[in-house]
mmCIF file of N, CA and C in Angstrom:
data_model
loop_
_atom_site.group_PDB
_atom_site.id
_atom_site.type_symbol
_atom_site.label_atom_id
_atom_site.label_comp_id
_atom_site.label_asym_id
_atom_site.label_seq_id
_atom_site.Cartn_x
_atom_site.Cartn_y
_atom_site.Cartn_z
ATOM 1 N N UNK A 358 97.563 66.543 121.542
ATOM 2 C CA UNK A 358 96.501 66.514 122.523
ATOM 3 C C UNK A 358 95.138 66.704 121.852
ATOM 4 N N UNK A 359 94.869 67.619 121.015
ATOM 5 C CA UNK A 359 93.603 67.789 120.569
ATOM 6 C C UNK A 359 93.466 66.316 119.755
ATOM 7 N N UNK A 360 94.133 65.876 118.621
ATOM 8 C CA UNK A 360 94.339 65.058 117.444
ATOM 9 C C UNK A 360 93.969 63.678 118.402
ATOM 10 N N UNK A 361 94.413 63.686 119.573
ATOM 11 C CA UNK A 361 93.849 62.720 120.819
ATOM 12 C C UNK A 361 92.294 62.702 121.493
ATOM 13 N N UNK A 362 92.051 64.217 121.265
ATOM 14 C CA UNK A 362 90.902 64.468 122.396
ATOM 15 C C UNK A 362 89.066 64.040 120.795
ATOM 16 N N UNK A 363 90.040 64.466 119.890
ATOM 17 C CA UNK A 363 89.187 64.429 118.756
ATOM 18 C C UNK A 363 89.048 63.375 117.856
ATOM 19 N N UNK A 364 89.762 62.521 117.701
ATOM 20 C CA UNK A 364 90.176 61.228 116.725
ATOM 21 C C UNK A 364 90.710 61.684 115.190
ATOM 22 N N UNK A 365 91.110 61.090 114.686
ATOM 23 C CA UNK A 365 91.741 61.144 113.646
ATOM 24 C C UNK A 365 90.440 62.310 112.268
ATOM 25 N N UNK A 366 89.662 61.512 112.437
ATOM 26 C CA UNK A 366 88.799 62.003 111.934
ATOM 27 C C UNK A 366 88.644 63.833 111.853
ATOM 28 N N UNK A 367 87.784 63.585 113.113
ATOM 29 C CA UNK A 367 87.183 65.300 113.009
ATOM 30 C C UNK A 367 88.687 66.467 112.877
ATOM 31 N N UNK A 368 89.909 65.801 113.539
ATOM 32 C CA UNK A 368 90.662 66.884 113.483
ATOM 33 C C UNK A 368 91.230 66.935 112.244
ATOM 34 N N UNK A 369 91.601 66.252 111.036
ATOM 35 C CA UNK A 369 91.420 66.236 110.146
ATOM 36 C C UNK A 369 90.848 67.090 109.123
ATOM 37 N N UNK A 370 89.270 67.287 109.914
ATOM 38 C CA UNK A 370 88.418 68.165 109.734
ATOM 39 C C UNK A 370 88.779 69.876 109.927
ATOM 40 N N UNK A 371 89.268 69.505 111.347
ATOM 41 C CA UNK A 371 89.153 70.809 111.628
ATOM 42 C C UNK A 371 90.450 71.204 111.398
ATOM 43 N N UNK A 372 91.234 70.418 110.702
ATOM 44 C CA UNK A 372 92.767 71.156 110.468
ATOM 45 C C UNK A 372 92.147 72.019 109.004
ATOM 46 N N UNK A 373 91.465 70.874 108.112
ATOM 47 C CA UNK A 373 91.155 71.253 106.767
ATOM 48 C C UNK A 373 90.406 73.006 107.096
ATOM 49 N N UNK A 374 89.477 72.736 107.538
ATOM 50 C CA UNK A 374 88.974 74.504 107.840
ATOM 51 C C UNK A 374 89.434 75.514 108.215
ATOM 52 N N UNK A 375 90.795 75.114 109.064
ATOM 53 C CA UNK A 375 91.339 75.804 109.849
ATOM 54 C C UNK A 375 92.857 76.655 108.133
ATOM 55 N N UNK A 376 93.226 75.860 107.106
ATOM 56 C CA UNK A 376 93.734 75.987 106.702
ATOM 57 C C UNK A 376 93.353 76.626 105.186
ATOM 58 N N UNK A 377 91.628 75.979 105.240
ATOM 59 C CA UNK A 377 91.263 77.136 103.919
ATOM 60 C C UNK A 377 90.883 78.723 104.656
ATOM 61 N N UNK A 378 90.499 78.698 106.213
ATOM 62 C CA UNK A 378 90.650 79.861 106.595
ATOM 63 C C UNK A 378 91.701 81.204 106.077
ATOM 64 N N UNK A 379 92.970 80.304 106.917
ATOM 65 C CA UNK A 379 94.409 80.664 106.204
ATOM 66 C C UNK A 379 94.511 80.898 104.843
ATOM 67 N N UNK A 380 94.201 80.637 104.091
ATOM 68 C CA UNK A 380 94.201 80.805 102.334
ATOM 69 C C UNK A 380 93.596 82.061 102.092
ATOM 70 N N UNK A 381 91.831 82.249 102.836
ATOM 71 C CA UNK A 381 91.105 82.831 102.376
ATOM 72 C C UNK A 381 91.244 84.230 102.935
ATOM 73 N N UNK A 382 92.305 84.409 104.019
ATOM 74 C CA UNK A 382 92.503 85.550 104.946
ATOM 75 C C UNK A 382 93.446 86.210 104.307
ATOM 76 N N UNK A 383 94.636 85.542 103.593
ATOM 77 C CA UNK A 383 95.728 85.824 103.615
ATOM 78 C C UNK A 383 96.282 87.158 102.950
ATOM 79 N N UNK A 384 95.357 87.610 101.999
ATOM 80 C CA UNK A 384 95.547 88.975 101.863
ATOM 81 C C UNK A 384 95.165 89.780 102.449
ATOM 82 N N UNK A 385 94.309 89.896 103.381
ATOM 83 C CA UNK A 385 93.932 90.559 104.668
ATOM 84 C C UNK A 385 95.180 91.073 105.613
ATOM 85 N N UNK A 386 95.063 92.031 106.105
ATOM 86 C CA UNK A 386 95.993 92.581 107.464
ATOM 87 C C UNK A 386 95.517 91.544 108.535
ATOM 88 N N UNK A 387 96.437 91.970 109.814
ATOM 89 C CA UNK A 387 95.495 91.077 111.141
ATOM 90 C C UNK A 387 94.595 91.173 111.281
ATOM 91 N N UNK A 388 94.504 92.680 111.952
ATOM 92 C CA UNK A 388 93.461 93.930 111.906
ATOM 93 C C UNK A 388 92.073 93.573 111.391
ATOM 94 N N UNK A 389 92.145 93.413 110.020
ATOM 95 C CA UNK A 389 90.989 93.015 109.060
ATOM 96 C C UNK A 389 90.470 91.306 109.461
ATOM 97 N N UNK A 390 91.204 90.300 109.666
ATOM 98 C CA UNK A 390 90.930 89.517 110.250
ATOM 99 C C UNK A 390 90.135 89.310 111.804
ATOM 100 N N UNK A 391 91.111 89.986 112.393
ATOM 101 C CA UNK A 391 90.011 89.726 113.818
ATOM 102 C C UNK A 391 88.838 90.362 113.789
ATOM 103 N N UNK A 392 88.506 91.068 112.714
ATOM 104 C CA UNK A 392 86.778 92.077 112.874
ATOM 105 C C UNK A 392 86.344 91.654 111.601
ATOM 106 N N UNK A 393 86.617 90.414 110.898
ATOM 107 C CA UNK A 393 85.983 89.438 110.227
ATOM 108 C C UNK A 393 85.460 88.446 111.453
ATOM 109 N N UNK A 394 86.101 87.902 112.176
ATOM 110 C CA UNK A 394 85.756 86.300 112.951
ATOM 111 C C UNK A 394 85.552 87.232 114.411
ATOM 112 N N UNK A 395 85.555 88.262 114.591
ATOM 113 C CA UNK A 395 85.656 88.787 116.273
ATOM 114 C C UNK A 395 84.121 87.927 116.881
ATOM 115 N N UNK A 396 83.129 88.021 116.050
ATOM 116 C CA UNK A 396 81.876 87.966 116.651
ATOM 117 C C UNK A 396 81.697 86.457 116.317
ATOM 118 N N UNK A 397 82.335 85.292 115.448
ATOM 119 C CA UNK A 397 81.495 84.164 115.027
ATOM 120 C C UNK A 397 80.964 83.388 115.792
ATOM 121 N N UNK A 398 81.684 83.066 117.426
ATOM 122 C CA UNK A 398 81.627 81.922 117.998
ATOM 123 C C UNK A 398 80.768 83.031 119.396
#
């Protein structure tokens, strides 16, 4: 549905960000994660 709502393209995009996120968190607890990103958006 999104990969539909977005085109090939941007989700692409936003998988790529979504997955160096994941990389860059990953030694982090949850904890430490959600009060990294709690405030971004």
């Amino acid at each position: 549905m999104l990969w539909e709502a977005l085109g090939p393209e941007l989700y692409e995009a936003v998988l790529a960000v979504r997955r160096a996120e994941a990389e860059l968190f990953a030694m982090f607890t949850d904890v430490d994660v959600i009060e990294a990103v709690r405030r971004r958006y």
